[in-house]
Amino acid sequence: MNIRDESALRELNLYPLWVRRGTAAEVESVSTPLAPVVETYNANAAMVTTISKPAPSPTPNIDMPDVGALSWPQLKAQVKECTTCKLRAGCTQTVFGVGDEKADWLFVGEGPGADEDARGEPFVGQAGKLLDNMLAAIQLKRGNNVYIANIVKCRPPGNRTPESDEIAACLPYLRQQIALIRPKLIVALGKTAATSLLGRDATLGSLRGTLHDFNGTPLLVTFHPAYLLRSPAEKAKAWQDLCCARQKMLS
Ligand code: SF4
């Protein structure tokens, strides 16, 4: 195990567990112990059979951008100049998304926070550091076959949850990003990302443990890293979700 792997597993509260249970040689194999975890998860949560279909997007009382035919440069330019919803008035800049534009993995969060608003990049700061370690725990790295985006591209004031009209106004951009990336798996980070993409309200708990469908792309739901920072006891469940995601990609 390299230092990065160890750091990632410590962040997820997993590293001491592996050390206690295994010899040094067994600890080295931590990158491949996914099947037992997935089987347990499947048994507990009736995973992977699923498939919930997304509902139509809500229709806001504002002009939604027509972006369905835009290329990457056109889409980036339009987002940069966007003033479609009221969030733009209170943010420093739009936060488009970052990563490999042909990635197999797409991670979607809720919206930019203060650090993201200042840097113009999603998931920086403490939540970003945890996300990077979550990625490392399943042998992924930001920018390398991974794309990261948010449901809304402008920071909601005070880091409040985006409102439904704001989500509906911004979602066409993310939909077009998904159409351009064509990921093999979408991982929705938190309830807002999950319910916005699936087009229906539900608890995070009810959405975890099921393989959903987003316009033909498998979608899994797990916790938002910011929530995990506040509720570290849930990191073990996030690890289960990540293992299932990786298992799905290997299948
Ligand atoms: Fe435009 Fe999205 Fe920003 Fe609203 S949040 S102004 S729709 S880019």
Coordinates of N, CA and C and ligand atoms in Angstrom, one line a residue:
M1 N 0.8 -1.2 0.0 CA 0.0 0.0 0.0 C 0.9 1.3 0.0
N2 N 0.6 2.2 -0.9 CA 1.4 3.4 -0.8 C 0.8 4.4 0.2
I3 N 1.6 5.5 0.4 CA 1.2 6.5 1.4 C -0.2 7.1 1.0
R4 N -0.4 7.3 -0.3 CA -1.7 7.9 -0.7 C -2.9 7.0 -0.3
D5 N -2.7 5.7 -0.6 CA -3.8 4.7 -0.2 C -4.0 4.8 1.3
E6 N -3.0 4.8 2.0 CA -3.1 4.7 3.5 C -3.8 6.0 4.0
S7 N -3.4 7.1 3.4 CA -4.1 8.4 3.7 C -5.6 8.3 3.4
A8 N -5.9 7.8 2.2 CA -7.3 7.7 1.8 C -8.1 6.9 2.8
L9 N -7.5 5.7 3.1 CA -8.3 4.8 4.0 C -8.4 5.4 5.4
R10 N -7.4 6.1 5.9 CA -7.5 6.8 7.2 C -8.6 7.8 7.2
E11 N -8.7 8.5 6.1 CA -9.7 9.5 5.9 C -11.1 8.9 6.0
L12 N -11.3 7.7 5.5 CA -12.6 7.0 5.5 C -12.7 6.2 6.8
N13 N -11.9 6.3 7.8 CA -11.9 5.6 9.0 C -11.8 4.1 8.8
L14 N -11.0 3.7 7.7 CA -10.9 2.3 7.4 C -9.5 1.7 7.7
Y15 N -8.5 2.6 7.7 CA -7.2 2.1 7.7 C -6.9 1.2 9.0
P16 N -7.3 1.7 10.2 CA -7.0 0.9 11.4 C -7.7 -0.5 11.3
L17 N -8.9 -0.5 10.7 CA -9.6 -1.7 10.6 C -8.8 -2.8 9.8
W18 N -8.3 -2.3 8.7 CA -7.5 -3.2 7.8 C -6.2 -3.7 8.6
V19 N -5.6 -2.7 9.3 CA -4.4 -3.1 10.0 C -4.6 -4.1 11.1
R20 N -5.7 -4.0 11.8 CA -6.0 -4.9 12.9 C -6.3 -6.3 12.4
R21 N -7.0 -6.4 11.3 CA -7.5 -7.7 10.8 C -6.4 -8.4 10.0
G22 N -5.5 -7.8 9.4 CA -4.6 -8.5 8.5 C -3.2 -8.5 8.8
T23 N -2.4 -9.4 8.2 CA -1.0 -9.3 8.2 C -0.6 -8.2 7.3
A24 N 0.7 -7.9 7.2 CA 1.2 -6.9 6.3 C 0.8 -7.3 4.9
A25 N 1.0 -8.6 4.6 CA 0.7 -9.0 3.2 C -0.8 -8.8 2.9
E26 N -1.7 -9.1 3.9 CA -3.1 -8.9 3.6 C -3.5 -7.5 3.5
V27 N -2.8 -6.7 4.3 CA -3.0 -5.2 4.1 C -2.7 -4.7 2.8
E28 N -1.6 -5.3 2.2 CA -1.2 -4.9 0.8 C -2.4 -5.2 -0.2
S29 N -3.2 -6.1 0.1 CA -4.3 -6.5 -0.8 C -5.5 -5.6 -0.7
V30 N -5.4 -4.5 0.1 CA -6.6 -3.7 0.3 C -7.3 -3.2 -0.9
S31 N -6.5 -3.1 -2.0 CA -7.1 -2.6 -3.2 C -8.0 -3.5 -3.9
T32 N -8.1 -4.8 -3.4 CA -9.0 -5.7 -4.1 C -10.0 -6.4 -3.2
P33 N -10.3 -6.0 -2.0 CA -11.2 -6.7 -1.2 C -12.6 -6.3 -1.4
L34 N -13.0 -5.9 -2.6 CA -14.3 -5.3 -2.8 C -15.4 -6.3 -2.8
A35 N -15.2 -7.5 -3.4 CA -16.3 -8.4 -3.5 C -17.0 -8.8 -2.2
P36 N -16.3 -9.1 -1.1 CA -17.0 -9.4 0.1 C -17.9 -8.2 0.6
V37 N -17.3 -7.0 0.4 CA -18.0 -5.9 0.9 C -19.3 -5.7 0.0
V38 N -19.1 -5.9 -1.3 CA -20.3 -5.7 -2.1 C -21.3 -6.8 -1.9
E39 N -20.9 -8.0 -1.6 CA -21.9 -9.0 -1.4 C -22.7 -8.7 -0.1
T40 N -22.0 -8.2 0.9 CA -22.6 -7.9 2.2 C -23.6 -6.8 1.9
Y41 N -23.2 -5.8 1.1 CA -24.0 -4.6 0.8 C -25.3 -5.1 0.0
N42 N -25.0 -6.0 -0.9 CA -26.1 -6.5 -1.7 C -27.2 -7.1 -0.8
A43 N -26.7 -8.0 0.1 CA -27.6 -8.7 0.9 C -28.4 -7.8 1.8
N44 N -27.7 -6.7 2.3 CA -28.4 -5.8 3.2 C -29.3 -4.8 2.5
A45 N -28.9 -4.4 1.3 CA -29.6 -3.3 0.7 C -30.3 -3.7 -0.6
A46 N -30.3 -4.9 -1.0 CA -31.0 -5.4 -2.2 C -30.5 -4.6 -3.4
M47 N -29.1 -4.5 -3.5 CA -28.5 -3.6 -4.5 C -28.5 -4.2 -5.9
V48 N -28.4 -3.4 -6.8 CA -28.0 -3.6 -8.1 C -29.0 -4.2 -9.1
T49 N -30.1 -4.4 -8.7 CA -31.1 -5.0 -9.6 C -31.9 -3.9 -10.2
T50 N -32.1 -3.1 -9.5 CA -33.0 -2.1 -9.9 C -33.7 -1.3 -10.7
I51 N -34.0 -0.6 -11.2 CA -33.7 0.5 -12.0 C -34.8 1.5 -12.0
S52 N -34.5 2.6 -11.3 CA -35.5 3.6 -11.2 C -35.4 4.6 -12.4
K53 N -36.5 4.9 -13.0 CA -36.5 5.8 -14.1 C -36.6 7.2 -13.7
P54 N -35.9 8.2 -14.3 CA -36.0 9.6 -13.9 C -37.4 10.2 -14.3
A55 N -37.9 11.1 -13.5 CA -39.1 11.8 -13.8 C -38.7 13.0 -14.7
P56 N -39.7 13.6 -15.4 CA -39.4 14.8 -16.2 C -38.9 15.9 -15.3
S57 N -38.1 16.7 -15.8 CA -37.6 17.9 -15.1 C -38.7 18.8 -14.7
P58 N -38.6 19.5 -13.6 CA -39.6 20.5 -13.3 C -39.5 21.7 -14.2
T59 N -40.6 22.4 -14.4 CA -40.5 23.5 -15.3 C -40.6 24.8 -14.5
P60 N -39.5 25.6 -14.5 CA -39.6 26.8 -13.7 C -40.2 28.0 -14.5
N61 N -40.5 29.1 -13.8 CA -41.1 30.2 -14.5 C -40.0 31.2 -14.9
I62 N -39.0 30.6 -15.5 CA -37.9 31.4 -16.1 C -37.4 30.7 -17.4
D63 N -36.7 31.5 -18.2 CA -36.2 30.9 -19.4 C -35.1 30.0 -19.2
M64 N -35.3 28.7 -19.5 CA -34.2 27.8 -19.3 C -33.3 27.8 -20.5
P65 N -32.0 27.7 -20.3 CA -31.1 27.8 -21.5 C -31.3 26.6 -22.4
D66 N -31.2 26.8 -23.7 CA -31.3 25.8 -24.7 C -29.9 25.4 -25.1
V67 N -29.4 24.4 -24.5 CA -27.9 24.1 -24.7 C -27.7 22.7 -25.3
G68 N -28.8 22.0 -25.7 CA -28.7 20.6 -26.1 C -27.8 20.3 -27.3
A69 N -27.3 21.3 -28.0 CA -26.5 21.0 -29.2 C -25.1 21.7 -29.0
L70 N -24.8 22.2 -27.9 CA -23.6 22.9 -27.7 C -22.3 22.0 -27.5
S71 N -21.2 22.5 -28.1 CA -19.9 21.8 -27.9 C -19.4 22.2 -26.5
W72 N -18.3 21.6 -26.1 CA -17.6 22.0 -24.9 C -17.3 23.5 -24.8
P73 N -16.6 24.0 -25.8 CA -16.3 25.5 -25.7 C -17.5 26.3 -25.7
Q74 N -18.5 26.0 -26.5 CA -19.8 26.8 -26.5 C -20.5 26.7 -25.1
L75 N -20.5 25.5 -24.6 CA -21.2 25.3 -23.3 C -20.4 26.1 -22.2
K76 N -19.1 26.0 -22.2 CA -18.3 26.7 -21.2 C -18.6 28.2 -21.3
A77 N -18.6 28.7 -22.5 CA -18.8 30.2 -22.7 C -20.2 30.6 -22.3
Q78 N -21.2 29.8 -22.5 CA -22.5 30.1 -22.1 C -22.7 30.1 -20.6
V79 N -22.1 29.1 -20.0 CA -22.2 29.1 -18.5 C -21.5 30.3 -17.9
K80 N -20.4 30.6 -18.5 CA -19.6 31.8 -17.9 C -20.4 33.0 -17.9
E81 N -21.2 33.2 -19.0 CA -22.0 34.4 -19.1 C -23.4 34.3 -18.6
C82 N -23.8 33.2 -18.0 CA -25.2 32.9 -17.6 C -25.6 33.8 -16.5
T83 N -26.8 34.3 -16.7 CA -27.5 35.1 -15.6 C -29.0 34.6 -15.5
T84 N -29.2 33.3 -15.9 CA -30.6 32.8 -16.0 C -31.3 32.8 -14.6
C85 N -30.6 32.5 -13.6 CA -31.3 32.5 -12.3 C -30.6 33.5 -11.3
K86 N -31.3 33.6 -10.2 CA -30.8 34.7 -9.2 C -29.5 34.3 -8.5
L87 N -29.0 33.1 -8.6 CA -27.8 32.8 -8.0 C -26.6 33.6 -8.5
R88 N -26.7 33.9 -9.8 CA -25.5 34.6 -10.4 C -25.2 35.9 -9.7
A89 N -26.2 36.6 -9.2 CA -26.0 37.9 -8.7 C -25.2 37.9 -7.4
G90 N -25.2 36.7 -6.7 CA -24.5 36.6 -5.4 C -23.2 35.9 -5.4
C91 N -22.7 35.4 -6.6 CA -21.5 34.6 -6.6 C -20.4 35.4 -7.3
T92 N -19.2 34.9 -7.0 CA -18.0 35.6 -7.6 C -17.9 35.2 -9.1
Q93 N -18.1 33.9 -9.4 CA -17.9 33.4 -10.7 C -18.7 32.0 -10.8
T94 N -19.0 31.6 -12.0 CA -19.6 30.3 -12.2 C -18.5 29.3 -12.1
V95 N -18.9 28.1 -11.6 CA -18.0 27.0 -11.4 C -18.5 25.8 -12.4
F96 N -17.8 25.7 -13.5 CA -18.3 24.9 -14.6 C -18.2 23.4 -14.3
G97 N -17.1 23.0 -13.8 CA -16.8 21.5 -13.6 C -15.4 21.3 -14.0
V98 N -14.8 20.2 -13.6 CA -13.4 19.9 -13.9 C -13.1 18.5 -14.1
G99 N -12.2 18.2 -14.9 CA -11.8 16.8 -15.1 C -11.6 16.3 -16.5
D100 N -11.6 15.1 -16.7 CA -11.4 14.4 -17.9 C -12.8 14.4 -18.7
E101 N -12.8 15.1 -19.8 CA -14.0 15.3 -20.6 C -14.5 14.0 -21.3
K102 N -13.7 13.0 -21.2 CA -14.1 11.7 -21.7 C -14.1 10.6 -20.6
A103 N -14.4 11.1 -19.4 CA -14.2 10.2 -18.2 C -15.3 9.1 -18.2
D104 N -15.0 8.0 -17.6 CA -15.9 6.9 -17.3 C -16.7 7.3 -16.1
W105 N -16.1 8.0 -15.2 CA -16.7 8.3 -13.9 C -17.1 9.8 -13.8
L106 N -18.4 10.0 -13.4 CA -18.8 11.4 -13.2 C -19.4 11.5 -11.8
F107 N -18.8 12.4 -11.0 CA -19.2 12.7 -9.7 C -20.0 14.0 -9.7
V108 N -21.2 14.0 -9.1 CA -22.0 15.2 -9.1 C -22.3 15.7 -7.7
G109 N -22.0 16.9 -7.3 CA -22.3 17.4 -6.0 C -23.5 18.4 -6.1
E110 N -23.6 19.2 -5.1 CA -24.8 20.1 -5.0 C -24.5 21.5 -5.7
G111 N -23.5 22.2 -5.2 CA -23.2 23.5 -5.7 C -21.9 24.0 -5.1
P112 N -21.4 25.1 -5.7 CA -20.1 25.6 -5.1 C -20.3 26.2 -3.7
G113 N -19.3 26.0 -2.9 CA -19.2 26.7 -1.6 C -18.3 27.9 -1.7
A114 N -17.9 28.4 -0.6 CA -17.0 29.6 -0.6 C -15.7 29.4 -1.3
D115 N -15.1 28.2 -1.0 CA -13.8 27.9 -1.6 C -13.9 27.8 -3.1
E116 N -14.9 27.0 -3.5 CA -15.2 26.8 -4.9 C -15.5 28.1 -5.7
D117 N -16.3 28.9 -5.0 CA -16.6 30.2 -5.6 C -15.4 31.0 -5.8
A118 N -14.4 31.0 -4.9 CA -13.2 31.8 -5.0 C -12.3 31.2 -6.1
R119 N -12.2 29.9 -6.1 CA -11.2 29.2 -7.0 C -11.8 28.9 -8.4
G120 N -13.1 28.8 -8.5 CA -13.7 28.5 -9.8 C -13.6 27.0 -10.1
E121 N -13.4 26.2 -9.1 CA -13.3 24.8 -9.3 C -14.2 24.0 -8.3
P122 N -14.9 23.0 -8.7 CA -15.7 22.3 -7.7 C -14.9 21.4 -6.7
F123 N -15.4 21.3 -5.5 CA -14.8 20.4 -4.5 C -13.3 20.7 -4.2
V124 N -13.1 21.9 -3.8 CA -11.8 22.3 -3.2 C -12.1 22.5 -1.7
G125 N -11.1 22.8 -0.9 CA -11.3 22.9 0.5 C -11.4 21.6 1.2
Q126 N -11.9 21.5 2.4 CA -11.9 20.3 3.2 C -12.8 19.2 2.5
A127 N -14.0 19.6 2.0 CA -14.8 18.6 1.3 C -14.2 18.0 0.1
G128 N -13.4 18.9 -0.6 CA -12.7 18.4 -1.8 C -11.6 17.5 -1.4
K129 N -10.9 17.8 -0.3 CA -9.8 16.9 0.1 C -10.4 15.5 0.5
L130 N -11.6 15.5 1.1 CA -12.2 14.2 1.4 C -12.6 13.5 0.2
L131 N -13.2 14.2 -0.8 CA -13.6 13.6 -2.0 C -12.3 13.0 -2.7
D132 N -11.2 13.7 -2.7 CA -10.0 13.2 -3.4 C -9.6 11.9 -2.7
N133 N -9.7 11.9 -1.4 CA -9.3 10.6 -0.7 C -10.4 9.5 -0.9
M134 N -11.6 9.9 -1.1 CA -12.6 8.8 -1.4 C -12.3 8.3 -2.8
L135 N -11.9 9.2 -3.7 CA -11.5 8.7 -5.1 C -10.3 7.8 -5.0
A136 N -9.3 8.2 -4.2 CA -8.0 7.4 -4.0 C -8.3 6.1 -3.4
A137 N -9.3 6.0 -2.6 CA -9.6 4.7 -1.9 C -10.1 3.7 -2.9
I138 N -10.6 4.1 -4.1 CA -11.0 3.2 -5.1 C -10.1 3.4 -6.4
Q139 N -8.9 3.8 -6.1 CA -7.9 3.9 -7.2 C -8.3 4.9 -8.3
L140 N -8.9 6.0 -7.9 CA -9.3 7.0 -8.9 C -8.6 8.3 -8.5
K141 N -8.5 9.2 -9.4 CA -7.8 10.5 -9.2 C -8.5 11.6 -9.9
R142 N -8.7 12.7 -9.3 CA -9.3 13.8 -10.0 C -8.7 14.1 -11.3
G143 N -9.5 14.2 -12.3 CA -8.9 14.6 -13.6 C -8.5 13.4 -14.5
N144 N -8.3 12.2 -13.9 CA -7.9 11.0 -14.6 C -9.0 10.1 -14.7
N145 N -9.7 10.1 -15.8 CA -10.9 9.3 -16.0 C -12.0 9.6 -15.1
V146 N -11.9 10.8 -14.5 CA -12.9 11.3 -13.5 C -13.3 12.7 -13.9
Y147 N -14.6 13.0 -13.9 CA -15.1 14.4 -14.1 C -15.9 14.7 -12.8
I148 N -15.8 16.0 -12.4 CA -16.5 16.4 -11.2 C -17.3 17.7 -11.5
A149 N -18.6 17.7 -11.2 CA -19.5 18.8 -11.5 C -20.5 19.0 -10.4
N150 N -21.3 20.0 -10.5 CA -22.3 20.3 -9.5 C -23.7 20.5 -10.2
I151 N -24.7 20.3 -9.4 CA -26.1 20.6 -9.9 C -26.2 22.0 -10.3
V152 N -25.8 23.0 -9.5 CA -25.9 24.4 -9.9 C -24.4 24.9 -9.9
K153 N -24.2 25.9 -10.8 CA -22.9 26.3 -11.1 C -22.5 27.6 -10.5
C154 N -23.5 28.2 -9.7 CA -23.2 29.4 -9.0 C -23.5 29.1 -7.5
R155 N -22.7 29.8 -6.6 CA -22.8 29.5 -5.2 C -24.1 30.1 -4.6
P156 N -24.9 29.2 -4.0 CA -26.0 29.7 -3.3 C -25.6 30.5 -2.0
P157 N -26.3 31.6 -1.8 CA -25.8 32.5 -0.7 C -25.8 31.7 0.7
G158 N -24.8 31.9 1.4 CA -24.7 31.2 2.7 C -24.6 29.7 2.6
N159 N -24.3 29.2 1.5 CA -24.2 27.8 1.2 C -25.6 27.1 1.5
R160 N -26.7 27.8 1.3 CA -28.0 27.2 1.4 C -28.2 26.2 0.3
T161 N -29.2 25.3 0.4 CA -29.5 24.3 -0.6 C -30.1 25.1 -1.8
P162 N -29.7 24.8 -3.0 CA -30.3 25.5 -4.2 C -31.9 25.2 -4.2
E163 N -32.6 26.2 -4.6 CA -34.0 26.1 -4.7 C -34.4 25.5 -6.0
S164 N -35.7 25.0 -6.1 CA -36.1 24.2 -7.2 C -36.0 24.9 -8.5
D165 N -36.3 26.2 -8.5 CA -36.2 27.0 -9.8 C -34.8 27.2 -10.2
E166 N -33.9 27.3 -9.3 CA -32.5 27.4 -9.6 C -31.9 26.1 -10.2
I167 N -32.3 25.0 -9.6 CA -31.9 23.7 -10.0 C -32.4 23.5 -11.5
A168 N -33.7 23.8 -11.7 CA -34.3 23.6 -13.0 C -33.6 24.4 -14.0
A169 N -33.2 25.7 -13.6 CA -32.6 26.6 -14.6 C -31.2 26.1 -15.0
C170 N -30.5 25.5 -14.0 CA -29.1 25.1 -14.3 C -28.9 23.7 -14.8
L171 N -29.9 22.9 -14.6 CA -29.8 21.5 -14.9 C -29.5 21.2 -16.4
P172 N -30.0 22.0 -17.3 CA -29.7 21.8 -18.7 C -28.2 21.8 -19.0
Y173 N -27.4 22.6 -18.3 CA -26.0 22.6 -18.5 C -25.4 21.3 -18.1
L174 N -25.8 20.8 -16.9 CA -25.2 19.5 -16.5 C -25.7 18.3 -17.4
R175 N -26.9 18.4 -17.9 CA -27.4 17.4 -18.8 C -26.5 17.4 -20.1
Q176 N -26.2 18.6 -20.5 CA -25.3 18.6 -21.7 C -23.9 18.2 -21.4
Q177 N -23.4 18.5 -20.3 CA -22.1 18.0 -19.9 C -22.1 16.4 -19.9
I178 N -23.2 15.9 -19.3 CA -23.3 14.4 -19.3 C -23.4 13.8 -20.7
A179 N -24.1 14.5 -21.6 CA -24.2 14.1 -23.0 C -22.9 14.1 -23.7
L180 N -22.1 15.1 -23.4 CA -20.8 15.2 -24.0 C -19.7 14.2 -23.4
I181 N -19.8 14.0 -22.1 CA -18.8 13.1 -21.4 C -19.2 11.7 -21.8
R182 N -20.5 11.4 -21.7 CA -21.0 10.0 -21.9 C -20.3 9.1 -20.9
P183 N -20.4 9.4 -19.6 CA -19.8 8.5 -18.5 C -20.4 7.1 -18.5
K184 N -19.7 6.2 -17.9 CA -20.2 4.9 -17.7 C -21.0 4.8 -16.4
L185 N -20.7 5.7 -15.5 CA -21.3 5.7 -14.2 C -21.4 7.1 -13.6
I186 N -22.5 7.5 -13.1 CA -22.7 8.7 -12.4 C -22.8 8.4 -10.9
V187 N -22.0 9.1 -10.1 CA -22.2 9.0 -8.6 C -22.7 10.3 -8.1
A188 N -23.9 10.3 -7.6 CA -24.6 11.5 -7.1 C -24.1 11.6 -5.6
L189 N -23.6 12.8 -5.3 CA -23.1 13.0 -3.9 C -24.1 13.8 -3.2
G190 N -24.9 13.2 -2.3 CA -25.8 13.9 -1.5 C -27.2 13.9 -2.1
K191 N -28.2 14.3 -1.3 CA -29.6 14.2 -1.6 C -29.9 15.2 -2.8
T192 N -29.4 16.4 -2.7 CA -29.8 17.4 -3.8 C -29.3 16.9 -5.1
A193 N -28.1 16.4 -5.2 CA -27.6 15.8 -6.5 C -28.5 14.7 -7.0
A194 N -28.8 13.8 -6.0 CA -29.5 12.6 -6.4 C -31.0 12.9 -6.9
T195 N -31.7 13.7 -6.0 CA -33.1 14.0 -6.4 C -33.2 14.9 -7.6
S196 N -32.2 15.7 -7.8 CA -32.3 16.6 -9.0 C -32.1 15.8 -10.2
L197 N -31.1 14.9 -10.2 CA -30.9 14.1 -11.4 C -32.0 13.1 -11.7
L198 N -32.6 12.5 -10.6 CA -33.6 11.5 -10.7 C -35.0 12.1 -10.9
G199 N -35.1 13.4 -10.6 CA -36.4 14.1 -10.9 C -37.5 13.7 -9.9
R200 N -37.1 13.3 -8.7 CA -38.1 13.0 -7.7 C -37.6 13.2 -6.3
D201 N -38.4 13.5 -5.4 CA -38.0 13.7 -4.0 C -37.9 12.4 -3.3
A202 N -36.9 12.2 -2.5 CA -36.8 11.0 -1.7 C -35.7 11.2 -0.7
T203 N -35.7 10.3 0.3 CA -34.6 10.5 1.3 C -33.3 9.9 0.7
L204 N -32.2 10.3 1.2 CA -30.9 9.8 0.7 C -30.8 8.3 1.1
G205 N -31.3 7.9 2.3 CA -31.3 6.5 2.7 C -32.1 5.6 1.7
S206 N -33.2 6.1 1.2 CA -34.0 5.3 0.3 C -33.4 5.2 -1.1
L207 N -32.5 6.1 -1.4 CA -31.9 6.1 -2.7 C -30.6 5.4 -2.8
R208 N -29.9 5.3 -1.6 CA -28.7 4.5 -1.6 C -29.0 3.0 -1.7
G209 N -28.0 2.3 -2.2 CA -28.2 0.8 -2.3 C -29.0 0.4 -3.5
T210 N -29.2 1.3 -4.4 CA -30.0 0.9 -5.7 C -29.2 1.5 -6.9
L211 N -29.2 0.8 -7.9 CA -28.7 1.3 -9.2 C -29.8 1.9 -9.9
H212 N -29.7 3.2 -10.1 CA -30.7 4.0 -10.8 C -30.3 4.2 -12.2
D213 N -31.2 4.9 -12.9 CA -30.9 5.1 -14.4 C -31.1 6.6 -14.7
F214 N -30.1 7.2 -15.3 CA -30.2 8.5 -15.8 C -30.0 8.5 -17.3
N215 N -31.1 8.5 -18.0 CA -31.1 8.5 -19.5 C -30.2 7.4 -20.0
G216 N -30.2 6.3 -19.4 CA -29.5 5.1 -19.9 C -28.1 5.0 -19.2
T217 N -27.7 5.9 -18.4 CA -26.5 5.8 -17.7 C -26.7 5.4 -16.2
P218 N -26.0 4.3 -15.7 CA -26.2 3.9 -14.3 C -25.9 5.0 -13.4
L219 N -26.6 5.2 -12.3 CA -26.4 6.2 -11.3 C -26.5 5.6 -9.9
L220 N -25.4 5.9 -9.1 CA -25.4 5.4 -7.8 C -25.4 6.7 -6.9
V221 N -25.9 6.5 -5.7 CA -26.1 7.6 -4.7 C -25.3 7.3 -3.5
T222 N -24.5 8.3 -3.0 CA -23.9 8.2 -1.8 C -23.9 9.6 -1.1
F223 N -23.2 9.7 0.0 CA -23.2 10.9 0.9 C -22.3 12.0 0.2
H224 N -22.7 13.2 0.5 CA -21.9 14.4 0.1 C -20.7 14.4 1.1
P225 N -19.5 14.7 0.5 CA -18.3 14.8 1.4 C -18.5 15.8 2.6
A226 N -19.2 16.9 2.3 CA -19.4 17.9 3.4 C -20.2 17.3 4.5
Y227 N -21.2 16.4 4.2 CA -21.9 15.8 5.2 C -21.1 14.8 6.0
L228 N -20.2 14.1 5.3 CA -19.3 13.1 5.9 C -18.4 13.8 6.9
L229 N -18.0 15.0 6.6 CA -17.1 15.8 7.5 C -17.9 16.1 8.8
R230 N -19.2 16.3 8.7 CA -20.0 16.6 9.9 C -20.4 15.3 10.6
S231 N -20.5 14.2 9.8 CA -21.0 12.9 10.4 C -20.0 11.8 10.0
P232 N -18.8 11.8 10.6 CA -17.8 10.8 10.2 C -18.2 9.4 10.4
A233 N -19.2 9.1 11.3 CA -19.7 7.8 11.5 C -20.3 7.2 10.2
E234 N -20.7 8.0 9.3 CA -21.3 7.5 8.1 C -20.3 7.2 7.0
K235 N -19.0 7.4 7.3 CA -18.0 7.1 6.3 C -18.0 5.6 5.9
A236 N -18.3 4.8 6.9 CA -18.3 3.3 6.5 C -19.3 3.0 5.5
K237 N -20.5 3.7 5.5 CA -21.5 3.5 4.5 C -21.1 4.0 3.2
A238 N -20.4 5.2 3.2 CA -19.9 5.8 2.0 C -18.9 4.8 1.3
W239 N -18.1 4.1 2.2 CA -17.1 3.2 1.7 C -17.9 2.0 1.0
Q240 N -19.0 1.6 1.6 CA -19.8 0.5 0.9 C -20.3 1.0 -0.5
D241 N -20.7 2.2 -0.5 CA -21.2 2.8 -1.8 C -20.1 2.8 -2.8
L242 N -18.9 3.3 -2.4 CA -17.8 3.4 -3.3 C -17.4 2.0 -3.8
C243 N -17.4 1.0 -2.9 CA -17.1 -0.4 -3.3 C -18.1 -0.9 -4.4
C244 N -19.3 -0.6 -4.1 CA -20.4 -1.0 -5.1 C -20.2 -0.3 -6.5
A245 N -19.8 1.0 -6.4 CA -19.6 1.7 -7.6 C -18.4 1.1 -8.4
R246 N -17.4 0.8 -7.7 CA -16.2 0.2 -8.4 C -16.6 -1.2 -8.9
Q247 N -17.3 -1.9 -8.1 CA -17.7 -3.2 -8.6 C -18.6 -3.2 -9.8
K248 N -19.4 -2.1 -9.9 CA -20.3 -1.9 -11.0 C -19.4 -1.7 -12.3
M249 N -18.4 -0.9 -12.1 CA -17.5 -0.5 -13.2 C -16.7 -1.7 -13.7
L250 N -16.4 -2.6 -12.8 CA -15.6 -3.8 -13.1 C -16.4 -4.9 -13.7
S251 N -17.8 -4.8 -13.6 CA -18.6 -5.9 -14.0 C -18.9 -5.8 -15.5
Ligands
SF4_1 FE1 -26.9 30.2 -14.7 FE2 -26.7 28.0 -13.3 FE3 -25.5 30.2 -12.4 FE4 -28.2 30.0 -12.4 S1 -26.7 28.8 -11.2 S2 -27.0 31.8 -13.1 S3 -28.6 28.8 -14.2 S4 -25.0 29.1 -14.3

